[in-house]
Every structure is written in C-alpha cells, then in structure tokens.
Coordinates of C-alpha atoms and ligand atoms in Angstrom, one line a residue:
Chain A
M1 CA 97.4 130.2 119.6
P2 CA 99.3 127.6 117.6
A3 CA 97.4 126.1 114.6
I4 CA 98.1 122.6 115.8
E5 CA 98.7 121.7 119.4
V6 CA 99.7 118.2 120.5
N7 CA 99.6 117.6 124.2
G8 CA 100.9 114.4 126.0
L9 CA 99.8 112.3 123.1
T10 CA 100.4 108.6 123.6
K11 CA 99.5 105.6 121.5
R12 CA 99.9 101.9 122.4
F13 CA 99.4 99.1 119.9
G14 CA 99.2 96.2 122.4
P15 CA 102.7 96.0 123.8
V16 CA 104.2 98.5 121.3
V17 CA 104.3 102.1 122.4
A18 CA 104.2 103.8 119.1
V19 CA 104.0 107.4 120.4
D20 CA 105.0 108.2 124.0
D21 CA 103.8 111.4 125.8
L22 CA 104.4 113.6 122.8
S23 CA 103.9 117.4 123.0
F24 CA 104.6 120.0 120.4
A25 CA 103.0 123.0 118.7
V26 CA 102.8 123.9 115.0
P27 CA 102.6 127.7 114.3
A28 CA 100.8 129.3 111.4
G29 CA 102.8 130.9 108.7
R30 CA 105.7 128.4 108.9
V31 CA 106.6 125.0 107.5
T32 CA 107.3 122.6 110.3
G33 CA 109.3 119.5 109.5
F34 CA 108.2 116.4 111.4
L35 CA 111.3 114.2 111.4
G36 CA 112.2 110.8 112.6
P37 CA 113.6 107.5 111.4
N38 CA 111.4 104.6 110.2
G39 CA 109.0 103.5 112.9
A40 CA 109.5 106.7 115.0
G41 CA 105.7 107.2 115.2
K42 CA 105.3 110.0 112.6
T43 CA 102.4 108.4 110.7
T44 CA 100.7 107.3 113.9
T45 CA 100.9 110.8 115.3
L46 CA 99.5 112.4 112.1
R47 CA 96.7 109.9 112.0
M48 CA 95.8 110.6 115.6
L49 CA 95.7 114.3 114.7
L50 CA 93.1 113.5 112.1
G51 CA 91.0 111.3 114.3
L52 CA 91.8 108.1 112.3
V53 CA 93.7 106.5 115.1
H54 CA 92.5 106.9 118.6
A55 CA 95.0 108.2 121.2
T56 CA 95.5 106.1 124.2
S57 CA 95.8 109.4 126.1
G58 CA 96.6 113.0 125.4
S59 CA 95.1 115.3 122.9
A60 CA 95.6 116.9 119.5
T61 CA 93.7 120.0 118.5
F62 CA 93.4 122.6 115.7
D63 CA 92.9 126.0 117.3
G64 CA 91.7 124.2 120.3
T65 CA 89.2 121.9 118.5
P66 CA 89.8 118.1 117.9
Y67 CA 89.4 117.1 114.2
Q68 CA 86.2 115.2 114.8
D69 CA 84.6 118.3 116.2
L70 CA 85.5 120.7 113.3
P71 CA 82.4 121.8 111.6
D72 CA 83.9 121.8 108.1
P73 CA 87.0 119.7 108.5
L74 CA 88.2 119.9 104.8
R75 CA 88.0 123.7 104.8
R76 CA 90.3 123.8 107.9
V77 CA 92.7 120.9 107.4
G78 CA 94.0 119.2 104.3
A79 CA 95.8 115.9 104.7
V80 CA 98.1 113.9 102.4
L81 CA 98.6 110.5 104.0
E82 CA 100.8 107.7 102.8
A83 CA 99.5 107.0 99.3
T84 CA 97.0 104.6 97.7
S85 CA 93.6 105.4 99.1
F86 CA 91.7 105.5 95.9
H87 CA 89.3 103.1 94.2
P88 CA 91.2 101.9 91.2
G89 CA 88.1 102.0 88.9
R90 CA 87.2 105.6 89.7
R91 CA 88.4 108.5 87.5
A92 CA 90.5 111.1 89.1
I93 CA 87.9 113.9 88.5
H94 CA 85.2 111.7 90.0
H95 CA 87.2 111.1 93.1
L96 CA 87.7 114.8 93.6
R97 CA 84.1 115.7 92.9
M98 CA 82.9 113.0 95.3
V99 CA 85.0 114.5 98.1
A100 CA 84.1 118.0 97.2
M101 CA 80.4 117.2 97.2
G102 CA 80.6 115.4 100.6
A103 CA 82.5 118.3 102.1
G104 CA 80.1 120.9 100.6
L105 CA 82.7 122.5 98.4
P106 CA 81.9 123.8 94.9
L107 CA 82.4 121.0 92.4
G108 CA 84.4 123.3 90.1
R109 CA 87.2 123.0 92.7
A110 CA 87.9 119.5 91.4
E111 CA 89.2 120.8 88.0
E112 CA 91.1 123.7 89.7
V113 CA 93.1 121.5 92.0
L114 CA 93.8 118.9 89.3
D115 CA 95.4 121.7 87.2
L116 CA 97.2 123.0 90.2
V117 CA 99.0 119.7 90.8
G118 CA 99.6 119.1 87.1
L119 CA 97.1 116.3 86.6
G120 CA 94.7 118.3 84.3
D121 CA 95.5 116.1 81.4
V122 CA 94.6 112.8 83.1
A123 CA 91.5 114.0 84.9
R124 CA 89.3 111.4 83.2
R125 CA 91.7 108.5 83.5
R126 CA 91.0 105.8 86.1
V127 CA 93.2 106.0 89.1
G128 CA 94.1 102.3 88.9
G129 CA 96.4 103.2 86.0
F130 CA 98.2 106.0 87.9
S131 CA 101.9 105.9 88.8
L132 CA 103.0 106.4 92.4
G133 CA 103.9 110.0 91.8
M134 CA 100.5 110.6 90.1
R135 CA 98.7 109.2 93.1
Q136 CA 100.7 111.3 95.4
R137 CA 99.7 114.4 93.3
L138 CA 96.1 113.3 93.4
E139 CA 96.3 113.0 97.2
L140 CA 97.7 116.5 97.3
A141 CA 94.9 117.7 95.1
T142 CA 92.3 116.1 97.4
A143 CA 93.9 117.9 100.4
L144 CA 93.8 121.2 98.6
L145 CA 90.1 121.0 97.7
G146 CA 88.9 123.0 100.7
D147 CA 91.8 125.5 100.5
P148 CA 92.6 124.7 104.1
Q149 CA 94.4 126.8 106.7
V150 CA 96.4 123.8 107.9
L151 CA 98.2 121.3 105.7
I152 CA 99.4 117.9 107.0
L153 CA 101.6 115.9 104.8
D154 CA 103.0 112.4 105.5
E155 CA 106.2 111.9 103.4
P156 CA 104.7 113.8 100.4
A157 CA 107.9 113.6 98.4
N158 CA 107.6 109.8 98.0
G159 CA 107.4 108.9 94.4
L160 CA 107.7 112.5 93.1
D161 CA 110.2 113.2 90.3
P162 CA 112.8 116.0 90.9
Q163 CA 110.6 118.6 89.2
G164 CA 107.7 117.4 91.4
I165 CA 109.8 117.7 94.6
L166 CA 110.9 121.2 93.6
W167 CA 107.4 122.2 92.8
L168 CA 106.2 120.8 96.1
R169 CA 108.9 122.7 98.1
T170 CA 108.0 126.0 96.4
F171 CA 104.3 125.3 96.9
L172 CA 104.7 124.6 100.6
R173 CA 106.8 127.7 101.1
H174 CA 104.2 129.7 99.4
Q175 CA 101.4 128.2 101.5
A176 CA 103.3 129.1 104.7
A177 CA 104.1 132.6 103.4
S178 CA 100.4 133.2 102.9
G179 CA 99.8 132.5 106.6
R180 CA 98.9 128.8 106.6
A181 CA 100.4 126.2 108.9
V182 CA 102.2 123.3 107.2
L183 CA 103.3 120.1 109.0
V184 CA 105.3 117.8 106.8
S185 CA 106.9 114.5 107.8
S186 CA 110.0 112.9 106.4
H187 CA 112.7 110.5 107.5
L188 CA 115.3 112.5 105.6
L189 CA 116.2 115.9 106.9
S190 CA 118.2 116.7 103.7
E191 CA 115.0 116.4 101.7
M192 CA 113.5 119.0 104.0
E193 CA 116.4 121.4 104.7
E194 CA 115.4 123.9 102.1
T195 CA 111.7 123.7 102.9
V196 CA 111.2 123.9 106.6
D197 CA 111.5 126.7 109.1
E198 CA 111.1 124.6 112.2
V199 CA 111.7 120.9 113.0
V200 CA 110.0 118.6 115.4
I201 CA 112.3 115.6 115.8
L202 CA 111.0 112.3 117.0
A203 CA 112.7 109.0 117.9
A204 CA 111.1 105.9 119.2
G205 CA 107.8 107.7 119.8
R206 CA 109.4 110.4 121.9
L207 CA 110.1 114.1 121.2
V208 CA 113.8 114.6 120.8
M209 CA 113.6 118.4 120.2
Q210 CA 111.5 121.1 118.7
T211 CA 113.7 123.8 117.3
T212 CA 114.2 126.2 114.4
L213 CA 116.3 125.2 111.5
A214 CA 118.8 127.8 112.6
G215 CA 118.9 126.2 116.0
L216 CA 119.7 122.9 114.4
A217 CA 122.4 124.5 112.2
A218 CA 124.1 125.9 115.3
R219 CA 124.4 122.4 116.7
A220 CA 125.8 121.2 113.4
G221 CA 128.6 123.8 113.6
R222 CA 130.0 122.0 116.7
H223 CA 130.5 118.8 114.7
G224 CA 133.1 120.4 112.3
G225 CA 136.2 118.5 111.3
M226 CA 138.4 117.5 108.4
R227 CA 138.0 114.7 105.8
V228 CA 141.3 113.4 104.4
R229 CA 141.7 111.1 101.4
S230 CA 144.9 109.2 101.6
P231 CA 146.3 105.8 100.5
E232 CA 147.8 105.5 103.9
A233 CA 144.6 105.7 105.9
D234 CA 145.7 103.2 108.5
R235 CA 148.9 105.0 109.3
L236 CA 147.1 108.3 109.3
V237 CA 144.6 107.0 112.0
D238 CA 147.5 105.8 114.2
V239 CA 149.4 109.1 113.8
L240 CA 146.3 111.1 114.6
A241 CA 145.5 108.9 117.6
G242 CA 149.0 109.6 118.8
A243 CA 148.4 113.3 118.4
G244 CA 145.3 113.0 120.6
A245 CA 142.7 113.5 117.8
M246 CA 139.4 111.6 117.3
A247 CA 140.0 110.1 113.9
R248 CA 138.0 107.3 112.2
R249 CA 138.2 105.5 108.9
V250 CA 135.0 105.9 106.8
D251 CA 136.2 103.7 103.9
A252 CA 139.4 102.4 102.4
E253 CA 140.8 105.9 101.6
H254 CA 138.9 108.3 103.7
V255 CA 139.5 109.4 107.3
V256 CA 137.4 111.9 109.2
V257 CA 139.0 113.9 112.0
D258 CA 136.5 115.4 114.4
G259 CA 137.1 119.0 115.5
A260 CA 140.3 119.4 113.4
T261 CA 141.2 122.5 111.4
P262 CA 143.3 122.6 108.2
E263 CA 145.9 124.7 110.2
W264 CA 146.3 122.0 112.7
L265 CA 146.1 119.0 110.4
G266 CA 148.2 120.2 107.5
P267 CA 151.5 120.4 109.4
I268 CA 151.0 117.0 111.0
L269 CA 150.6 115.4 107.5
A270 CA 153.7 117.1 106.3
H271 CA 155.7 116.2 109.4
H272 CA 154.8 112.5 109.1
Q273 CA 155.1 112.6 105.3
I274 CA 151.7 111.1 104.7
V275 CA 150.6 111.1 101.1
C276 CA 147.4 113.0 100.7
Y277 CA 145.1 113.1 97.7
G278 CA 142.5 115.4 99.2
L279 CA 141.8 117.5 102.2
A280 CA 138.3 118.9 102.8
E281 CA 136.6 120.7 105.6
E282 CA 133.8 118.5 107.0
R283 CA 131.1 120.9 108.2
G284 CA 128.8 118.6 110.1
S285 CA 125.7 118.5 107.9
L286 CA 122.3 118.9 109.4
E287 CA 121.7 115.3 108.4
D288 CA 124.5 114.2 110.7
V289 CA 123.1 116.1 113.6
F290 CA 119.7 114.7 112.9
L291 CA 121.1 111.1 112.7
S292 CA 123.0 111.5 116.0
L293 CA 119.9 113.0 117.7
T294 CA 117.7 110.2 116.6
S295 CA 120.0 107.2 116.9
G296 CA 120.6 107.6 120.6
D297 CA 118.0 105.3 122.1
G298 CA 116.7 103.9 118.9
G299 CA 119.9 102.0 118.0
G300 CA 119.3 100.4 114.7
P301 CA 120.7 101.2 111.3
G302 CA 120.7 104.9 112.0
S303 CA 123.7 104.7 114.3
I304 CA 126.2 103.2 111.9
G305 CA 129.3 105.3 111.6
H306 CA 128.0 108.2 113.5
P307 CA 129.4 108.9 116.9
G308 CA 127.0 110.4 119.3
Chain B
M1 CA 72.8 114.8 105.3
I2 CA 71.3 115.2 101.8
R3 CA 74.6 116.4 100.5
L4 CA 76.4 113.4 102.0
V5 CA 73.9 111.0 100.5
R6 CA 74.4 112.7 97.1
A7 CA 78.2 112.4 97.4
E8 CA 77.7 108.7 98.4
W9 CA 75.6 108.1 95.4
L10 CA 78.3 109.7 93.2
K11 CA 80.8 107.5 94.9
L12 CA 78.7 104.4 94.2
R13 CA 77.9 105.1 90.6
T14 CA 81.5 105.9 89.6
T15 CA 82.5 102.3 90.2
A16 CA 81.4 99.3 88.3
V17 CA 79.7 97.5 91.2
P18 CA 76.1 98.8 90.9
W19 CA 76.1 98.4 87.2
V20 CA 77.4 94.9 87.3
L21 CA 74.9 94.0 89.9
A22 CA 72.1 95.5 87.9
I23 CA 73.1 93.5 84.8
I24 CA 73.2 90.3 86.9
A25 CA 69.7 91.2 88.3
V26 CA 68.3 91.6 84.8
V27 CA 69.8 88.4 83.5
L28 CA 68.4 86.5 86.6
D29 CA 65.1 88.3 86.0
A30 CA 64.9 86.9 82.5
L31 CA 65.4 83.3 83.9
F32 CA 62.7 83.9 86.5
I33 CA 60.3 85.1 83.9
L34 CA 60.9 81.9 81.9
T35 CA 60.2 79.9 85.0
V36 CA 56.8 81.6 85.4
F37 CA 55.9 80.5 81.9
L38 CA 57.0 77.0 82.6
T39 CA 55.3 76.6 86.0
K40 CA 52.1 74.5 85.6
P41 CA 49.3 75.2 88.0
N42 CA 48.5 72.7 90.8
V43 CA 45.0 71.6 90.3
G44 CA 43.6 69.8 93.3
G45 CA 47.0 68.8 94.5
V46 CA 47.8 67.1 91.2
R47 CA 50.7 68.5 89.3
D48 CA 50.4 69.0 85.6
T49 CA 53.4 67.3 84.2
S50 CA 52.8 67.9 80.5
A51 CA 55.4 69.6 78.4
G52 CA 55.1 73.2 77.1
Y53 CA 54.4 76.5 78.6
I54 CA 51.4 78.2 80.2
V55 CA 50.0 81.7 79.3
P56 CA 49.6 83.5 82.7
H57 CA 46.0 84.8 82.9
T58 CA 44.8 84.3 86.5
V59 CA 45.6 87.1 89.1
T60 CA 48.0 84.8 90.9
Q61 CA 49.9 83.9 87.7
L62 CA 50.0 87.6 86.6
R63 CA 51.3 88.7 89.9
D64 CA 53.9 85.9 89.7
L65 CA 54.9 87.3 86.4
V66 CA 55.2 90.9 87.6
G67 CA 57.1 89.9 90.7
A68 CA 59.3 87.4 88.8
G69 CA 62.5 89.3 89.7
F70 CA 61.6 89.4 93.4
E71 CA 64.4 87.2 94.6
T72 CA 67.0 89.4 93.1
Y73 CA 66.6 91.3 96.4
L74 CA 69.7 89.3 97.4
L75 CA 71.6 91.5 94.9
A76 CA 70.3 94.6 96.7
M77 CA 71.8 93.1 99.8
L78 CA 75.1 92.5 98.1
L79 CA 75.1 96.1 96.8
G80 CA 74.7 97.3 100.4
A81 CA 77.5 95.0 101.7
L82 CA 79.8 96.0 98.8
C83 CA 79.3 99.7 99.2
I84 CA 80.7 99.7 102.7
T85 CA 83.3 96.9 102.4
T86 CA 84.8 98.4 99.2
E87 CA 85.9 101.3 101.3
F88 CA 87.9 99.1 103.5
R89 CA 89.2 97.0 100.7
H90 CA 90.6 99.9 98.8
K91 CA 91.3 102.0 101.9
T92 CA 89.2 104.8 100.6
V93 CA 87.7 104.8 104.1
T94 CA 90.7 107.0 105.1
T95 CA 89.4 109.8 102.8
S96 CA 85.8 109.1 103.8
F97 CA 86.6 109.5 107.5
L98 CA 88.4 112.8 106.8
V99 CA 85.3 114.1 105.1
V100 CA 83.0 112.6 107.7
P101 CA 84.9 112.2 110.9
R102 CA 81.9 111.0 112.8
R103 CA 81.6 107.3 112.1
A104 CA 78.0 107.1 113.1
T105 CA 77.2 109.6 110.4
F106 CA 79.3 107.6 108.0
V107 CA 77.3 104.4 108.6
T108 CA 74.0 106.3 108.5
V109 CA 74.8 107.8 105.2
K110 CA 75.6 104.4 103.8
L111 CA 72.3 103.0 105.1
V112 CA 70.3 105.7 103.5
T113 CA 72.2 105.6 100.2
A114 CA 72.0 101.8 100.0
A115 CA 68.2 101.9 100.7
V116 CA 67.7 104.4 97.9
A117 CA 70.0 102.4 95.6
G118 CA 68.0 99.2 96.5
I119 CA 64.8 100.9 95.5
G120 CA 66.5 101.9 92.3
L121 CA 67.4 98.3 91.6
A122 CA 63.8 97.2 92.4
V123 CA 62.5 99.8 89.9
G124 CA 65.0 98.6 87.3
V125 CA 64.0 94.9 87.8
L126 CA 60.3 95.8 87.6
V127 CA 60.8 97.8 84.4
A128 CA 62.8 95.0 82.9
T129 CA 60.1 92.5 83.9
V130 CA 57.2 94.6 82.5
I131 CA 59.1 95.0 79.2
G132 CA 60.5 91.5 78.9
G133 CA 57.7 89.5 80.6
G134 CA 55.1 91.7 78.9
A135 CA 56.5 91.1 75.5
A136 CA 56.7 87.4 76.1
L137 CA 53.1 87.4 77.4
A138 CA 51.8 89.4 74.4
A139 CA 53.7 87.1 72.0
R140 CA 52.0 84.1 73.5
G141 CA 48.6 85.7 73.2
G142 CA 48.2 86.9 76.8
S143 CA 46.9 90.2 77.9
F144 CA 49.6 92.8 78.5
T145 CA 47.0 95.2 80.1
A146 CA 45.9 92.5 82.5
M147 CA 49.6 92.2 83.6
L148 CA 49.9 96.0 84.0
H149 CA 46.9 96.0 86.3
Q150 CA 48.8 93.8 88.7
V151 CA 51.8 96.2 89.0
P152 CA 50.4 98.3 91.8
A153 CA 49.8 95.2 93.8
V154 CA 53.3 93.9 93.5
A155 CA 55.6 97.0 93.2
P156 CA 55.3 98.6 96.7
G157 CA 56.3 95.3 98.4
M158 CA 59.2 94.9 96.1
L159 CA 60.5 98.4 96.6
L160 CA 60.2 97.9 100.4
V161 CA 62.0 94.6 100.5
F162 CA 64.8 95.7 98.2
A163 CA 65.4 98.8 100.4
L164 CA 65.4 96.7 103.6
F165 CA 67.8 94.1 102.2
A166 CA 70.2 96.9 101.1
I167 CA 70.1 98.1 104.6
L168 CA 70.7 94.6 105.9
G169 CA 73.7 94.4 103.5
V170 CA 75.2 97.6 104.9
G171 CA 74.6 96.4 108.4
V172 CA 76.5 93.2 107.9
G173 CA 79.2 95.0 105.9
S174 CA 79.7 97.5 108.6
L175 CA 80.4 94.7 111.1
L176 CA 82.4 92.4 108.7
T177 CA 84.4 95.1 106.9
N178 CA 86.5 92.4 105.2
Q179 CA 84.8 92.1 101.8
V180 CA 85.4 88.4 101.3
A181 CA 84.2 87.7 104.9
A182 CA 81.0 89.7 104.4
I183 CA 80.1 88.2 101.1
T184 CA 80.9 84.7 102.3
A185 CA 78.8 85.1 105.4
L186 CA 75.8 86.5 103.5
L187 CA 75.8 84.0 100.8
G188 CA 76.6 81.2 103.2
W189 CA 73.5 82.2 105.3
F190 CA 71.1 82.6 102.4
V191 CA 72.2 79.7 100.3
V192 CA 72.9 77.1 102.9
A193 CA 72.5 77.9 106.6
Q194 CA 69.0 79.4 106.5
N195 CA 67.7 76.4 104.6
I196 CA 69.2 74.0 107.1
L197 CA 67.7 76.0 110.0
I198 CA 64.2 76.0 108.4
G199 CA 64.6 72.3 107.7
L200 CA 65.4 71.6 111.4
V201 CA 63.0 74.1 113.0
H202 CA 59.8 74.3 111.1
G203 CA 58.6 77.6 112.7
A204 CA 61.9 79.4 111.9
L205 CA 60.8 80.5 108.5
K206 CA 58.8 83.4 109.7
W207 CA 61.8 84.7 111.6
V208 CA 64.5 84.4 109.1
P209 CA 65.2 87.3 106.6
S210 CA 63.8 85.4 103.6
G211 CA 60.5 84.6 105.4
A212 CA 60.3 88.2 106.6
A213 CA 60.9 89.3 103.0
E214 CA 58.0 87.1 101.8
A215 CA 55.8 88.6 104.5
A216 CA 56.9 92.2 103.9
A217 CA 56.4 91.9 100.1
N218 CA 52.9 90.5 100.8
L219 CA 53.4 88.4 97.7
S220 CA 52.3 85.2 99.4
V221 CA 49.7 84.9 96.8
R222 CA 52.5 83.7 94.6
N223 CA 52.7 80.6 96.7
G224 CA 49.3 79.3 96.3
G225 CA 47.5 82.0 98.2
G226 CA 45.9 82.0 101.6
G227 CA 48.5 83.5 103.9
G228 CA 51.8 82.0 103.0
I229 CA 54.0 79.4 101.5
V230 CA 52.1 76.2 101.7
G231 CA 52.4 74.7 105.2
F232 CA 54.3 77.7 106.7
E233 CA 53.1 80.6 108.7
L234 CA 54.4 84.1 108.0
F235 CA 54.1 87.5 109.7
T236 CA 51.9 90.2 108.4
W237 CA 53.6 92.6 105.9
W238 CA 54.4 95.3 108.4
Q239 CA 55.7 92.9 111.1
G240 CA 57.9 91.3 108.5
A241 CA 59.2 94.8 107.4
L242 CA 59.9 95.8 110.9
L243 CA 61.7 92.5 111.6
L244 CA 63.9 93.0 108.5
L245 CA 64.6 96.6 109.4
G246 CA 65.5 95.4 112.9
Y247 CA 68.0 92.9 111.6
G248 CA 69.6 95.6 109.4
V249 CA 69.8 98.2 112.1
A250 CA 71.0 95.8 114.8
F251 CA 73.9 94.7 112.6
A252 CA 74.7 98.4 111.7
A253 CA 74.6 99.4 115.4
V254 CA 77.1 96.6 116.4
G255 CA 79.1 97.4 113.2
W256 CA 79.2 101.1 114.2
A257 CA 80.3 100.3 117.8
V258 CA 83.2 98.2 116.5
M259 CA 84.1 100.7 113.8
T260 CA 84.1 103.6 116.2
R261 CA 86.8 102.0 118.3
R262 CA 88.9 101.0 115.3
D263 CA 92.2 102.6 114.3
I264 CA 92.6 103.3 110.6
T265 CA 96.3 102.8 110.0
Ligands
ATP401 N1 98.3 99.1 113.3 C1 99.4 98.9 114.0 N2 99.5 97.8 114.8 C2 100.6 97.6 115.6 N3 101.7 98.4 115.6 C3 101.6 99.5 114.8 C4 100.5 99.8 114.0 N4 100.8 100.9 113.3 C5 102.0 101.3 113.6 N5 102.6 100.4 114.5 C6 103.9 100.6 115.2 O1 104.0 101.9 115.7 C7 105.3 102.3 115.5 C8 105.3 103.6 114.7 O2 104.9 103.4 113.4 P1 104.7 104.6 112.4 O3 104.1 104.1 111.2 O4 103.9 105.7 113.1 O5 106.1 105.1 112.1 P2 106.7 106.2 111.1 O6 107.5 107.2 111.8 O7 105.6 106.7 110.3 O8 107.7 105.3 110.2 P3 108.0 105.4 108.6 O9 109.1 106.5 108.4 O10 108.5 104.1 108.3 O11 106.7 105.8 107.9 C9 106.1 101.2 114.7 O12 106.8 100.5 115.7 C10 105.0 100.4 114.2 O13 105.4 99.0 114.1
MG402 MG1 105.1 106.7 108.2

C-alpha cells in the first residue's frame, strides 16, 4: 500500500477550482517531487492531505487513514509548510518543546532536532529575530520531532543558502533510503532533479503526469537540437527555414534548431558561409519538458519561448 | 488531555501575554485598594463627604478590601481571548492543528487551560491584595488578622468568576478569531454596550455577564449588603455561575462549529 494515497481530490474556493479531481500515490522509500507552476494547487493539495483545508470531494489518506484520524499524527507524518508560523516572542527551543509535549514526544527531542538542522546555537533566541532560512530550518526541525514515516515539504528550499539546500537534498535522500516516504513540492524541477526519484506534475489543479525521473528524462531526449551563436542570426533562421528545419531566435545572437544534429547543421553553415561563434548540442533539459508539460492549458508566463 | 493542557500552558507562558496581563492586574489592584481606603461609608443614606481615608474594620469593609481586585476578572477574560486569537494572528494555528487535528479538542484544551490560568490570575491578585492591602491596613492601625479572616469568604467566589470569565474569553475568541475584532467586541460590550443596556432595561443586570459575576462571586455584601447592588436584583451564586458558564460554552460551541468548517490556508 502506498504511504500516501490521493483519490479524486477536488477543492473549490468559490468559483476558483484550485485542485481538480487529482489522484496520485506516494510510495515509501522514495522521494517524490510534487511539481507545478505558481498557482497550480500544490499548497492546497498538501494542506488537504494534512486536514488543514477541507476537500470539496475526494480523499487523501496515509496507509488508508485520513490525517485527522491518525492516533499519533506527528509520529506518522512530519510537515514543513510555507514558512512563518511561529510566535515571534517565543524561543526556538520553547516552540519545539511545546509541540513535543502536545504530541506526547520526549522533550529531549527538541534539542536533538535543533542540532540536526544546525540551529543548536540559537536554541534560546526568539523566533522573531530569525531569518527566512532559519525559520525554514525550524519548521523542518518541528516536522522531524516525531521521527515520522512520511515527510511532506512545501517548497522547503525557499530561503535556504546553497549549503542548506545541499544538506536538505542529502537529508531527504537519506530519509527515503531508510524507507520513509518523502513528498516535496517545488515550482522548479531543476532544483529537484538531483533529489527526486519520481515526479507528480500538476498544472491548473489537474494531474499532468506521474512518472519516474527516468521516464521524464526519456521524454527530454526527444527534444534534442542545436544551439548556434552567430552574428547573422536573422539570415541563419531564413536559411534554416528554407532547409525545412524548425529554427527560432532566442536572443540577438542565439538560434535554437529543434531536432538538428551537428552532422546535419555543420555543412549547411559552411555552404551558406554563415559566421559562427559557437555550436552546442541542445539536449532538452528536464526543465524544458516540465515547462512544456505545464504550460499547455495554464498559458501564462511559463509558455514564453517554449514550443509545446 | 492532561498532556495537551500542559503543552498549552507551556505555549501560554512562553509568550509575554500572561505576564503583561498579570502586571496590569496588580497595578489596577493597587488602585482598587486605594479606592477602598477612600470610600466613606453611607450612614443612613447620607454620604460622608469629609476628606481623608477610612480604616476598614467592619466585615463589609474588610471583605471589600480582600476583594478589591475583583474587577480584574476582565483581564482573565482578555487572557482567554488572547490565548486563542494569538494562534490565528501569528498563524501558529497551523502547527497546533497538526498536533491536534480535531478542532473540538483544540477548543476544549483552550477552555480548560484558560480556566486554570484564570484561577492562577485570581490567586495572584488575591496574594497581591493581601500583601499590599494588608500592609496599608496595618500601617493605618487596622487589624491584619481581621482582614485575613475574611479571605475564605471572598476567595472561592473570585477564583470561580476568574475561571468563568477566562472561559468566556476563549469562547468569544474562538468565534471572533481576529484578535482586534475579539478585543474590540469584548471591551465594547463591557465598557459601553452593557451599561447602556442596563440603563435602558432595569432588569437586565442579573442577566448580563457582569451581573452574573457579582452573583457568582457572592460578594454582594460589598455593595451595601442585603442581596445585591442597591436597587438591583441578582441571581443566586450558583445560578450566576451557571449562566456565565453557559455564555462561555455557547460562544465556544458556535466558534468551534465555524472553526471546524474553516480552511487554514
Ligand atoms: N484561501 C483561498 N481562497 C481563494 N483561493 C485560493 C485560496 N488558497 C488558494 N487559492 C487559489 O487556489 C489556487 C492554487 O493555489 P496554491 O496556493 O495551492 O498554488 P501553489 O501550487 O502552491 O502555488 P505556488 O507555487 O505559488 O506556491 C490558486 O489559484 C489560488 O489563487
Ligand atoms: Mg504554494
């Protein structure tokens, strides 16, 4: 049985359909990326999982049990939601002790998790003086108090410094390797590429696809092509159009030719005597696939410069 | 439940709110004590208007002195309202609902904790009164022991009323989760609206929370004795207490019903 199961989940805020008949499953022992552009419905879905937002219809369960019915929720599920849910006057250590006490966890866990996320030195500082990244770490510490089997994280990399992001990646990989289920949302696939095993892609509240990272990479391969840097970009586009290729200007000097190989493109440049400063293979990045998948019906800024 | 109340108490005492309210209560208490020393007795309906102070020595005056801080029960109510609205103001309610996903439990824990904190505030005010008022009394040549003898008559009613008002505060706060709205509504009622109502409808006093508080505390002896504030009728102490509890629980029930349907986004 999957650790998290989402079935036909729908949420309407008045006329806005934030999440539309969404179904997916999150297996244990893997990191699942929950991806979608701004407003796709990621936060709403995660909050429905945790019983904070009520679903209009559908269900979300942990091993078959909704969050509200879990006997010891913090021992089963740890959640990092979008930051700033602390009382500014409270000290970090007190925040954690208060949660630990309420959840029936040993109070000593508070110090342990603070050390784990690298906040051991500021344990007695008031949270009001914390930076965004420190708050994010404190949220993570709160989620880890109960050493839960399932971790749910909403854009956890927000505000973290590069070391912090690296640490988080390693940490999440480690959590999954020890058999836990990790569901982590992001609007940037590139941020997640090295962390996730699977992706659940969401756009405008609907599931676009659930696949493994390898599955996504296979799709990316089909988007190969060449990128040319040339002072004669305009002429190049005309020439290539004449040759039947899909060429497009990306800026003053760069042209991308979809599906082209160096063996095909090189002779054409030579034949037409086009000055060329650089020629690079354009392996469609996962990010491009992701963008093309999510910009389809959503329109918006995601679709700029990315053919479907 | 015990563990949740203990966690709630930790939550409360790790912010400034209860301590600031306690300090305000003690300051107000000092002023009320002063008033007791300055209140001349009414003799045969004729007010003594001479300058100077009195030295409380009758049972009524001594009970007035011990119960000087009674009206700071409004601060117990604010404590109740703040302990729930703060969660919404600072969005700590997200974490709280993750720990306690059942919102009925969340509200119940708040009610219990606030009642206990209210009793704590009452004890603090009583101790401050006995120390401060007692010292003033002794300094003016009054009998400190005579004052102490009146503590058992006054204390139970105070503890009861403080607890019930803390519950009322939580009830109103659970319905009006916006902190400014809750505080405005409560102060608006107790400072203005209630007095207008009593002015317009004479019999309303026994039904409003302040009248119920007077009844529940059974301190009517403070107001000239003989079953109530002069010219007004009050409930008996247990009726008043039940009425107050009813108000608190009714607000909390409606608050819970609204909160349960609410999305925390
Ligand atoms: N409380 C609310 N009331 C009304 N509409 C809401 C509410 N919360 C979210 N929405 C709408 O639901 C949709 C999904 O929002 P959501 O926050 O889930 O997106 P997201 O994928 O988390 O976006 P982001 O990447 O920006 O965090 C948006 O159109 C948003 O405007
Ligand atoms: Mg979001």
